[in-house]
């Protein structure tokens, strides 16, 4: 099922949690909503589910305007950060719950519900645990059960709100890979909320970067990492540094110095030069380069990370080969190889 969010605005007592959000999610796509806390990810997910209704705009499921359809009618599956399994029910009963509470006309038989639960347990690689209670499972196992429960109703769309957020890093990484495999096997249209960029970039077909109730950028992991379209996205995804510069015609000025930078384009005026720490070339002698004084230098995983103060304007980080010397107090000249200028 495809989902189309069209010009959605959501206000809570005059506070706009979402401004004018539009997004097309394709059938069988795995989308990650990525952004800092408070950027509107959960609100957007709840609007897709039908747990909130939009102040303006609409949500389409396929060709149908579902804006006024109830949660049940939309038939979505949910998983939240804090596993909301029923403590007094076995794993199998938890998984079968959504089927058991259906109106009698569409409710499968007890035996069929049980069989479906067993089948789903195999899918989430927990065969044999059907008679356990949630308290007898690890956190990671509980989230797998929660996913099996969400899938039991054969949802049109799966909605996952930071489902691994409460688990430790190792388990999160395992579940991430596992979720990707399950997704490929089942092909559910899936919207996955996270504030963890690594999780989003690794898992999703496309990443939706959100900030302050707006979508900043939508793209594949490579697109949002290699070609961020705003200072926010540049800063939020991956490591980056920025320096204020001045653009005048065909020149980029830093203080009273003219920089030799290739392939830039920007309008005249104040601008911000963004680059990633590993995207710099060291220029011996410093000709046409940015000069920075070494403030700190440390080895990190086979590289050397060097903090520099640049002219009068702050503070950048670059990466050098680990064996390259960069004594504190010395001066380095560098040129960003890949960079972007944004109007300041
Ligand atoms: P995220 O999931 O990205 O952390 P949310 O969608 O939960 O962000 O929240 C977005 C903004 O909307 C926040 O400023 C939050 O305080 C506000 N908000 C969310 N739900 C409500 C609500 N029910 N009532 C009032 N404000 C809310
Ligand atoms: Mg949230």
mmCIF file of C-alpha atoms and ligand atoms in Angstrom:
data_model
loop_
_atom_site.group_PDB
_atom_site.id
_atom_site.type_symbol
_atom_site.label_atom_id
_atom_site.label_comp_id
_atom_site.label_asym_id
_atom_site.label_seq_id
_atom_site.Cartn_x
_atom_site.Cartn_y
_atom_site.Cartn_z
ATOM 1 C CA UNK A 1 0.000 0.000 0.000
ATOM 2 C CA UNK A 2 1.382 3.415 -0.919
ATOM 3 C CA UNK A 3 0.870 6.343 1.442
ATOM 4 C CA UNK A 4 0.708 9.946 0.377
ATOM 5 C CA UNK A 5 0.879 12.787 2.862
ATOM 6 C CA UNK A 6 -0.381 15.976 1.266
ATOM 7 C CA UNK A 7 0.227 19.406 2.740
ATOM 8 C CA UNK A 8 -0.359 18.253 6.275
ATOM 9 C CA UNK A 9 -0.346 20.729 9.099
ATOM 10 C CA UNK A 10 -0.809 19.727 12.725
ATOM 11 C CA UNK A 11 -1.328 22.132 15.583
ATOM 12 C CA UNK A 12 -1.611 21.317 19.254
ATOM 13 C CA UNK A 13 -3.392 24.250 20.918
ATOM 14 C CA UNK A 14 -1.944 26.660 18.340
ATOM 15 C CA UNK A 15 1.521 25.115 18.539
ATOM 16 C CA UNK A 16 2.455 23.929 15.040
ATOM 17 C CA UNK A 17 4.062 20.487 15.442
ATOM 18 C CA UNK A 18 4.006 19.988 11.664
ATOM 19 C CA UNK A 19 3.991 22.811 9.160
ATOM 20 C CA UNK A 20 3.327 21.880 5.548
ATOM 21 C CA UNK A 21 4.455 18.319 5.203
ATOM 22 C CA UNK A 22 4.139 16.358 1.962
ATOM 23 C CA UNK A 23 5.619 12.929 1.394
ATOM 24 C CA UNK A 24 4.968 10.048 -1.001
ATOM 25 C CA UNK A 25 5.770 6.603 0.350
ATOM 26 C CA UNK A 26 5.828 3.821 -2.209
ATOM 27 C CA UNK A 27 4.390 0.357 -1.795
ATOM 28 C CA UNK A 28 6.875 -1.940 -0.009
ATOM 29 C CA UNK A 29 9.208 0.917 0.738
ATOM 30 C CA UNK A 30 11.038 1.183 4.067
ATOM 31 C CA UNK A 31 11.156 4.845 5.030
ATOM 32 C CA UNK A 32 13.029 6.264 8.017
ATOM 33 C CA UNK A 33 11.850 9.497 9.624
ATOM 34 C CA UNK A 34 15.057 10.930 11.077
ATOM 35 C CA UNK A 35 15.382 14.059 13.172
ATOM 36 C CA UNK A 36 16.162 15.388 16.614
ATOM 37 C CA UNK A 37 13.755 15.076 19.488
ATOM 38 C CA UNK A 38 10.733 17.330 19.001
ATOM 39 C CA UNK A 39 11.044 17.555 15.214
ATOM 40 C CA UNK A 40 7.605 16.017 14.648
ATOM 41 C CA UNK A 41 8.433 12.397 13.782
ATOM 42 C CA UNK A 42 5.976 10.775 16.181
ATOM 43 C CA UNK A 43 3.264 13.257 15.244
ATOM 44 C CA UNK A 44 3.665 12.377 11.568
ATOM 45 C CA UNK A 45 3.544 8.658 12.381
ATOM 46 C CA UNK A 46 0.403 9.099 14.473
ATOM 47 C CA UNK A 47 -1.233 11.019 11.635
ATOM 48 C CA UNK A 48 -0.530 8.135 9.255
ATOM 49 C CA UNK A 49 -1.983 5.719 11.808
ATOM 50 C CA UNK A 50 -5.106 7.783 12.384
ATOM 51 C CA UNK A 51 -4.289 8.385 16.048
ATOM 52 C CA UNK A 52 -4.253 12.122 15.246
ATOM 53 C CA UNK A 53 -6.158 14.008 12.619
ATOM 54 C CA UNK A 54 -4.523 16.775 10.613
ATOM 55 C CA UNK A 55 -5.377 20.426 11.236
ATOM 56 C CA UNK A 56 -5.087 20.852 7.457
ATOM 57 C CA UNK A 57 -4.148 18.604 4.561
ATOM 58 C CA UNK A 58 -4.800 14.927 4.013
ATOM 59 C CA UNK A 59 -3.380 11.418 4.209
ATOM 60 C CA UNK A 60 -4.012 9.054 1.292
ATOM 61 C CA UNK A 61 -3.720 5.277 1.419
ATOM 62 C CA UNK A 62 -3.344 4.319 -2.218
ATOM 63 C CA UNK A 63 -5.887 6.400 -4.140
ATOM 64 C CA UNK A 64 -8.182 6.768 -1.191
ATOM 65 C CA UNK A 65 -8.351 9.752 1.138
ATOM 66 C CA UNK A 66 -8.003 8.050 4.527
ATOM 67 C CA UNK A 67 -7.924 11.300 6.536
ATOM 68 C CA UNK A 68 -11.227 10.523 8.197
ATOM 69 C CA UNK A 69 -10.806 6.791 8.527
ATOM 70 C CA UNK A 70 -10.364 5.291 11.988
ATOM 71 C CA UNK A 71 -7.262 3.456 13.152
ATOM 72 C CA UNK A 72 -9.049 0.111 12.701
ATOM 73 C CA UNK A 73 -10.224 0.971 9.211
ATOM 74 C CA UNK A 74 -6.703 1.922 8.197
ATOM 75 C CA UNK A 75 -5.444 -1.458 9.371
ATOM 76 C CA UNK A 76 -1.956 -0.365 10.384
ATOM 77 C CA UNK A 77 0.505 -2.283 12.562
ATOM 78 C CA UNK A 78 2.357 -0.515 15.352
ATOM 79 C CA UNK A 79 5.509 -0.986 17.375
ATOM 80 C CA UNK A 80 6.622 1.520 19.976
ATOM 81 C CA UNK A 81 9.854 2.068 21.847
ATOM 82 C CA UNK A 82 8.458 0.744 25.089
ATOM 83 C CA UNK A 83 7.179 -2.682 24.318
ATOM 84 C CA UNK A 84 3.540 -2.608 25.088
ATOM 85 C CA UNK A 85 3.098 -6.358 25.326
ATOM 86 C CA UNK A 86 0.352 -7.597 27.641
ATOM 87 C CA UNK A 87 2.167 -8.929 30.662
ATOM 88 C CA UNK A 88 -0.478 -11.439 31.645
ATOM 89 C CA UNK A 89 -0.658 -13.015 28.168
ATOM 90 C CA UNK A 90 1.653 -15.572 26.616
ATOM 91 C CA UNK A 91 3.718 -14.688 23.586
ATOM 92 C CA UNK A 92 1.289 -16.542 21.301
ATOM 93 C CA UNK A 93 -1.725 -14.747 22.800
ATOM 94 C CA UNK A 94 0.018 -11.407 22.483
ATOM 95 C CA UNK A 95 0.688 -12.040 18.806
ATOM 96 C CA UNK A 96 -2.870 -13.226 18.186
ATOM 97 C CA UNK A 97 -4.520 -10.395 20.100
ATOM 98 C CA UNK A 98 -5.306 -8.152 17.102
ATOM 99 C CA UNK A 99 -7.032 -11.043 15.352
ATOM 100 C CA UNK A 100 -8.919 -12.197 18.443
ATOM 101 C CA UNK A 101 -10.582 -8.790 18.961
ATOM 102 C CA UNK A 102 -11.892 -8.591 15.409
ATOM 103 C CA UNK A 103 -15.648 -8.614 14.846
ATOM 104 C CA UNK A 104 -16.863 -12.190 14.540
ATOM 105 C CA UNK A 105 -17.445 -11.945 10.780
ATOM 106 C CA UNK A 106 -13.721 -11.459 10.088
ATOM 107 C CA UNK A 107 -12.260 -13.238 13.125
ATOM 108 C CA UNK A 108 -10.250 -16.367 12.340
ATOM 109 C CA UNK A 109 -10.814 -19.503 14.421
ATOM 110 C CA UNK A 110 -8.820 -20.030 17.614
ATOM 111 C CA UNK A 111 -6.775 -22.720 15.915
ATOM 112 C CA UNK A 112 -6.022 -20.456 12.957
ATOM 113 C CA UNK A 113 -4.960 -17.602 15.243
ATOM 114 C CA UNK A 114 -2.625 -19.963 17.082
ATOM 115 C CA UNK A 115 -1.207 -21.274 13.804
ATOM 116 C CA UNK A 116 -0.633 -17.729 12.583
ATOM 117 C CA UNK A 117 1.182 -16.858 15.825
ATOM 118 C CA UNK A 118 3.462 -19.882 15.468
ATOM 119 C CA UNK A 119 4.196 -18.988 11.851
ATOM 120 C CA UNK A 120 5.057 -15.403 12.792
ATOM 121 C CA UNK A 121 7.299 -16.589 15.619
ATOM 122 C CA UNK A 122 9.258 -18.540 13.054
ATOM 123 C CA UNK A 123 9.524 -15.430 10.896
ATOM 124 C CA UNK A 124 10.918 -13.362 13.795
ATOM 125 C CA UNK A 125 13.203 -16.263 14.754
ATOM 126 C CA UNK A 126 11.645 -17.034 18.125
ATOM 127 C CA UNK A 127 10.216 -20.478 17.422
ATOM 128 C CA UNK A 128 9.448 -22.424 20.572
ATOM 129 C CA UNK A 129 8.791 -19.394 22.795
ATOM 130 C CA UNK A 130 5.017 -19.275 22.227
ATOM 131 C CA UNK A 131 4.104 -20.196 25.799
ATOM 132 C CA UNK A 132 6.449 -17.779 27.553
ATOM 133 C CA UNK A 133 5.323 -14.582 29.229
ATOM 134 C CA UNK A 134 6.899 -11.210 28.338
ATOM 135 C CA UNK A 135 8.803 -11.088 31.637
ATOM 136 C CA UNK A 136 10.627 -14.245 30.565
ATOM 137 C CA UNK A 137 12.069 -12.583 27.444
ATOM 138 C CA UNK A 138 15.006 -10.269 26.838
ATOM 139 C CA UNK A 139 14.347 -6.726 25.607
ATOM 140 C CA UNK A 140 15.334 -7.653 22.061
ATOM 141 C CA UNK A 141 13.051 -10.698 22.096
ATOM 142 C CA UNK A 142 10.148 -8.601 23.324
ATOM 143 C CA UNK A 143 10.573 -6.187 20.434
ATOM 144 C CA UNK A 144 10.547 -9.110 18.018
ATOM 145 C CA UNK A 145 7.296 -10.297 19.556
ATOM 146 C CA UNK A 146 5.915 -6.766 19.279
ATOM 147 C CA UNK A 147 6.785 -6.781 15.577
ATOM 148 C CA UNK A 148 5.179 -10.204 15.105
ATOM 149 C CA UNK A 149 2.057 -8.880 16.804
ATOM 150 C CA UNK A 150 2.005 -5.831 14.535
ATOM 151 C CA UNK A 151 2.310 -8.072 11.473
ATOM 152 C CA UNK A 152 -0.342 -10.560 12.602
ATOM 153 C CA UNK A 153 -3.205 -8.395 11.376
ATOM 154 C CA UNK A 154 -1.656 -8.265 7.890
ATOM 155 C CA UNK A 155 -1.376 -4.518 8.088
ATOM 156 C CA UNK A 156 -1.426 -2.273 5.064
ATOM 157 C CA UNK A 157 1.380 -0.262 6.638
ATOM 158 C CA UNK A 158 3.814 -0.978 9.480
ATOM 159 C CA UNK A 159 4.616 1.957 11.741
ATOM 160 C CA UNK A 160 7.612 1.658 14.064
ATOM 161 C CA UNK A 161 8.361 4.441 16.553
ATOM 162 C CA UNK A 162 11.944 4.104 17.821
ATOM 163 C CA UNK A 163 11.317 0.389 18.322
ATOM 164 C CA UNK A 164 14.902 -0.346 19.349
ATOM 165 C CA UNK A 165 15.466 2.875 21.278
ATOM 166 C CA UNK A 166 15.471 1.241 24.704
ATOM 167 C CA UNK A 167 17.959 -1.499 23.788
ATOM 168 C CA UNK A 168 21.737 -1.467 24.014
ATOM 169 C CA UNK A 169 23.892 -0.716 20.992
ATOM 170 C CA UNK A 170 24.881 -4.282 20.157
ATOM 171 C CA UNK A 171 21.305 -5.604 20.222
ATOM 172 C CA UNK A 172 20.117 -2.594 18.238
ATOM 173 C CA UNK A 173 22.585 -3.348 15.477
ATOM 174 C CA UNK A 174 21.504 -6.982 15.318
ATOM 175 C CA UNK A 175 17.810 -6.073 15.230
ATOM 176 C CA UNK A 176 18.462 -3.508 12.538
ATOM 177 C CA UNK A 177 19.924 -6.140 10.216
ATOM 178 C CA UNK A 178 17.206 -8.539 11.162
ATOM 179 C CA UNK A 179 14.443 -5.991 10.455
ATOM 180 C CA UNK A 180 15.912 -5.330 7.041
ATOM 181 C CA UNK A 181 15.766 -9.076 6.259
ATOM 182 C CA UNK A 182 12.189 -9.367 7.512
ATOM 183 C CA UNK A 183 11.256 -6.369 5.423
ATOM 184 C CA UNK A 184 12.735 -7.930 2.321
ATOM 185 C CA UNK A 185 10.872 -11.179 3.028
ATOM 186 C CA UNK A 186 7.470 -9.591 3.726
ATOM 187 C CA UNK A 187 7.487 -6.382 1.687
ATOM 188 C CA UNK A 188 5.359 -4.371 4.119
ATOM 189 C CA UNK A 189 5.272 -0.668 3.461
ATOM 190 C CA UNK A 190 7.103 0.499 6.588
ATOM 191 C CA UNK A 191 7.709 3.828 8.297
ATOM 192 C CA UNK A 192 10.453 3.697 10.894
ATOM 193 C CA UNK A 193 11.063 6.596 13.288
ATOM 194 C CA UNK A 194 14.515 7.148 14.755
ATOM 195 C CA UNK A 195 16.775 9.937 15.969
ATOM 196 C CA UNK A 196 19.802 7.720 15.276
ATOM 197 C CA UNK A 197 21.351 8.579 11.921
ATOM 198 C CA UNK A 198 23.311 5.336 11.686
ATOM 199 C CA UNK A 199 20.130 3.344 12.122
ATOM 200 C CA UNK A 200 18.295 5.389 9.498
ATOM 201 C CA UNK A 201 21.113 5.326 6.953
ATOM 202 C CA UNK A 202 21.679 1.597 7.278
ATOM 203 C CA UNK A 203 18.071 0.471 7.327
ATOM 204 C CA UNK A 204 16.001 2.625 5.064
ATOM 205 C CA UNK A 205 15.381 2.735 1.333
ATOM 206 C CA UNK A 206 14.909 6.476 1.764
ATOM 207 C CA UNK A 207 15.547 8.764 4.682
ATOM 208 C CA UNK A 208 13.261 11.691 5.528
ATOM 209 C CA UNK A 209 15.223 14.263 7.502
ATOM 210 C CA UNK A 210 12.995 16.357 9.759
ATOM 211 C CA UNK A 211 13.596 19.478 11.795
ATOM 212 C CA UNK A 212 11.154 21.688 13.666
ATOM 213 C CA UNK A 213 8.035 20.261 12.095
ATOM 214 C CA UNK A 214 9.344 20.388 8.551
ATOM 215 C CA UNK A 215 10.842 17.935 6.107
ATOM 216 C CA UNK A 216 14.333 19.178 5.297
ATOM 217 C CA UNK A 217 15.303 16.541 2.759
ATOM 218 C CA UNK A 218 14.186 13.192 1.386
ATOM 219 C CA UNK A 219 16.663 10.850 -0.258
ATOM 220 C CA UNK A 220 18.619 7.623 -0.162
ATOM 221 C CA UNK A 221 21.314 7.297 2.493
ATOM 222 C CA UNK A 222 23.945 8.281 -0.061
ATOM 223 C CA UNK A 223 21.979 11.275 -1.277
ATOM 224 C CA UNK A 224 21.432 12.815 2.134
ATOM 225 C CA UNK A 225 25.009 12.097 3.213
ATOM 226 C CA UNK A 226 26.798 13.124 -0.001
ATOM 227 C CA UNK A 227 24.534 15.926 -1.044
ATOM 228 C CA UNK A 228 22.889 17.587 1.941
ATOM 229 C CA UNK A 229 20.600 20.354 0.755
ATOM 230 C CA UNK A 230 20.679 22.535 3.858
ATOM 231 C CA UNK A 231 23.047 23.498 6.652
ATOM 232 C CA UNK A 232 20.809 21.574 9.025
ATOM 233 C CA UNK A 233 21.131 18.308 7.100
ATOM 234 C CA UNK A 234 24.870 18.856 6.624
ATOM 235 C CA UNK A 235 25.305 19.281 10.335
ATOM 236 C CA UNK A 236 22.888 16.582 11.432
ATOM 237 C CA UNK A 237 24.127 13.718 9.258
ATOM 238 C CA UNK A 238 27.762 12.729 9.550
ATOM 239 C CA UNK A 239 30.576 14.910 10.851
ATOM 240 C CA UNK A 240 31.031 18.329 9.371
ATOM 241 C CA UNK A 241 32.711 21.668 9.871
ATOM 242 C CA UNK A 242 31.744 25.070 8.620
ATOM 243 C CA UNK A 243 33.450 28.406 8.173
ATOM 244 C CA UNK A 244 31.879 31.785 7.396
ATOM 245 C CA UNK A 245 33.124 33.211 4.100
ATOM 246 C CA UNK A 246 32.231 35.986 1.709
ATOM 247 C CA UNK A 247 31.350 35.369 -1.946
ATOM 248 C CA UNK A 248 32.213 38.108 -4.441
ATOM 249 C CA UNK A 249 31.803 37.307 -8.105
ATOM 250 C CA UNK A 250 34.241 34.525 -8.904
ATOM 251 C CA UNK A 251 35.988 34.681 -5.560
ATOM 252 C CA UNK A 252 35.508 33.102 -2.179
ATOM 253 C CA UNK A 253 36.983 35.292 0.525
ATOM 254 C CA UNK A 254 37.936 34.274 4.008
ATOM 255 C CA UNK A 255 38.917 37.392 5.908
ATOM 256 C CA UNK A 256 41.079 39.245 3.391
ATOM 257 C CA UNK A 257 42.291 36.079 1.765
ATOM 258 C CA UNK A 258 41.175 34.658 -1.553
ATOM 259 C CA UNK A 259 40.615 30.922 -1.475
ATOM 260 C CA UNK A 260 41.491 28.566 -4.287
ATOM 261 C CA UNK A 261 38.449 26.319 -4.318
ATOM 262 C CA UNK A 262 37.273 24.281 -7.270
ATOM 263 C CA UNK A 263 33.776 23.973 -8.614
ATOM 264 C CA UNK A 264 31.832 26.191 -6.274
ATOM 265 C CA UNK A 265 28.854 28.332 -7.055
ATOM 266 C CA UNK A 266 26.958 30.718 -4.860
ATOM 267 C CA UNK A 267 25.396 34.130 -4.886
ATOM 268 C CA UNK A 268 27.341 37.166 -3.749
ATOM 269 C CA UNK A 269 27.211 37.866 -0.063
ATOM 270 C CA UNK A 270 27.830 36.119 3.205
ATOM 271 C CA UNK A 271 28.000 32.360 2.991
ATOM 272 C CA UNK A 272 28.881 29.358 5.045
ATOM 273 C CA UNK A 273 31.426 26.848 3.723
ATOM 274 C CA UNK A 274 30.641 23.257 4.777
ATOM 275 C CA UNK A 275 32.841 20.200 4.428
ATOM 276 C CA UNK A 276 33.465 16.834 6.039
ATOM 277 C CA UNK A 277 36.618 16.167 8.069
ATOM 278 C CA UNK A 278 37.873 13.546 5.595
ATOM 279 C CA UNK A 279 37.249 15.722 2.544
ATOM 280 C CA UNK A 280 40.307 17.950 2.843
ATOM 281 C CA UNK A 281 43.601 18.090 1.050
ATOM 282 C CA UNK A 282 46.646 19.318 2.929
ATOM 283 C CA UNK A 283 48.486 22.077 1.095
ATOM 284 C CA UNK A 284 52.177 22.332 1.875
ATOM 285 C CA UNK A 285 53.230 25.960 2.082
ATOM 286 C CA UNK A 286 49.596 26.955 2.428
ATOM 287 C CA UNK A 287 49.315 28.696 -0.946
ATOM 288 C CA UNK A 288 45.658 29.513 -1.717
ATOM 289 C CA UNK A 289 44.577 27.393 1.216
ATOM 290 C CA UNK A 290 42.765 27.896 4.470
ATOM 291 C CA UNK A 291 45.252 28.266 7.306
ATOM 292 C CA UNK A 292 44.466 26.835 10.672
ATOM 293 C CA UNK A 293 46.345 26.649 13.917
ATOM 294 C CA UNK A 294 46.359 23.229 15.539
ATOM 295 C CA UNK A 295 44.448 23.269 18.826
ATOM 296 C CA UNK A 296 44.288 19.542 19.414
ATOM 297 C CA UNK A 297 45.270 16.395 17.639
ATOM 298 C CA UNK A 298 44.352 12.840 18.496
ATOM 299 C CA UNK A 299 44.353 9.410 16.921
ATOM 300 C CA UNK A 300 40.930 7.945 16.306
ATOM 301 C CA UNK A 301 40.584 4.502 14.737
ATOM 302 C CA UNK A 302 43.541 4.629 12.382
ATOM 303 C CA UNK A 303 43.214 8.323 11.588
ATOM 304 C CA UNK A 304 44.325 11.565 13.094
ATOM 305 C CA UNK A 305 41.596 14.039 14.003
ATOM 306 C CA UNK A 306 42.847 17.581 14.163
ATOM 307 C CA UNK A 307 41.004 20.538 15.588
ATOM 308 C CA UNK A 308 41.998 23.858 14.083
ATOM 309 C CA UNK A 309 41.233 27.466 14.760
ATOM 310 C CA UNK A 310 40.735 29.277 11.482
ATOM 311 C CA UNK A 311 41.477 32.972 11.030
ATOM 312 C CA UNK A 312 39.284 34.739 13.550
ATOM 313 C CA UNK A 313 36.295 32.591 12.874
ATOM 314 C CA UNK A 314 36.299 29.528 14.986
ATOM 315 C CA UNK A 315 36.906 26.070 14.847
ATOM 316 C CA UNK A 316 36.972 23.210 12.383
ATOM 317 C CA UNK A 317 37.856 19.542 12.453
ATOM 318 C CA UNK A 318 39.807 17.730 9.758
ATOM 319 C CA UNK A 319 41.131 14.215 9.323
ATOM 320 C CA UNK A 320 44.673 13.260 8.379
ATOM 321 C CA UNK A 321 46.475 9.956 8.024
ATOM 322 C CA UNK A 322 47.435 8.778 11.508
ATOM 323 C CA UNK A 323 51.160 8.996 10.797
ATOM 324 C CA UNK A 324 50.974 12.638 9.730
ATOM 325 C CA UNK A 325 52.391 14.907 12.379
ATOM 326 C CA UNK A 326 50.288 17.846 13.520
ATOM 327 C CA UNK A 327 51.825 19.321 16.663
ATOM 328 C CA UNK A 328 49.659 21.567 18.778
ATOM 329 C CA UNK A 329 50.492 25.194 17.997
ATOM 330 C CA UNK A 330 51.702 24.538 14.431
ATOM 331 C CA UNK A 331 49.894 25.870 11.365
ATOM 332 C CA UNK A 332 48.323 23.718 8.653
ATOM 333 C CA UNK A 333 47.062 24.757 5.223
ATOM 334 C CA UNK A 334 44.148 22.792 3.797
ATOM 335 C CA UNK A 335 41.641 22.893 0.988
ATOM 336 C CA UNK A 336 38.234 21.247 1.127
ATOM 337 C CA UNK A 337 37.952 18.826 -1.793
ATOM 338 C CA UNK A 338 34.244 18.376 -1.512
ATOM 339 C CA UNK A 339 32.257 21.142 0.080
ATOM 340 C CA UNK A 340 29.130 23.163 -0.216
ATOM 341 C CA UNK A 341 28.377 26.838 0.174
ATOM 342 C CA UNK A 342 25.113 27.896 1.746
ATOM 343 C CA UNK A 343 24.006 31.525 2.034
ATOM 344 C CA UNK A 344 24.518 32.643 5.630
HETATM 345 P P1 LIG B 1 9.541 13.703 17.904
HETATM 346 O O1 LIG B 1 8.818 12.403 17.809
HETATM 347 O O2 LIG B 1 10.307 14.069 16.663
HETATM 348 O O3 LIG B 1 10.422 13.795 19.116
HETATM 349 P P2 LIG B 1 6.893 14.821 18.378
HETATM 350 O O4 LIG B 1 6.133 14.560 17.134
HETATM 351 O O5 LIG B 1 6.635 13.924 19.533
HETATM 352 O O6 LIG B 1 8.455 14.883 18.059
HETATM 353 O O7 LIG B 1 6.607 16.311 18.856
HETATM 354 C C1 LIG B 1 6.721 17.421 18.010
HETATM 355 C C2 LIG B 1 6.333 18.657 18.782
HETATM 356 O O8 LIG B 1 4.941 18.643 19.057
HETATM 357 C C3 LIG B 1 7.039 18.787 20.112
HETATM 358 O O9 LIG B 1 7.345 20.144 20.330
HETATM 359 C C4 LIG B 1 6.015 18.294 21.096
HETATM 360 O O10 LIG B 1 6.183 18.894 22.351
HETATM 361 C C5 LIG B 1 4.697 18.714 20.459
HETATM 362 N N1 LIG B 1 3.606 17.805 20.783
HETATM 363 C C6 LIG B 1 3.534 16.508 20.415
HETATM 364 N N2 LIG B 1 2.384 15.946 20.868
HETATM 365 C C7 LIG B 1 1.724 16.910 21.549
HETATM 366 C C8 LIG B 1 0.465 16.970 22.255
HETATM 367 N N3 LIG B 1 -0.324 15.904 22.326
HETATM 368 N N4 LIG B 1 0.130 18.142 22.815
HETATM 369 C C9 LIG B 1 0.932 19.225 22.719
HETATM 370 N N5 LIG B 1 2.104 19.253 22.080
HETATM 371 C C10 LIG B 1 2.517 18.111 21.496
HETATM 372 MG MG1 LIG B 2 8.956 10.693 19.026
#
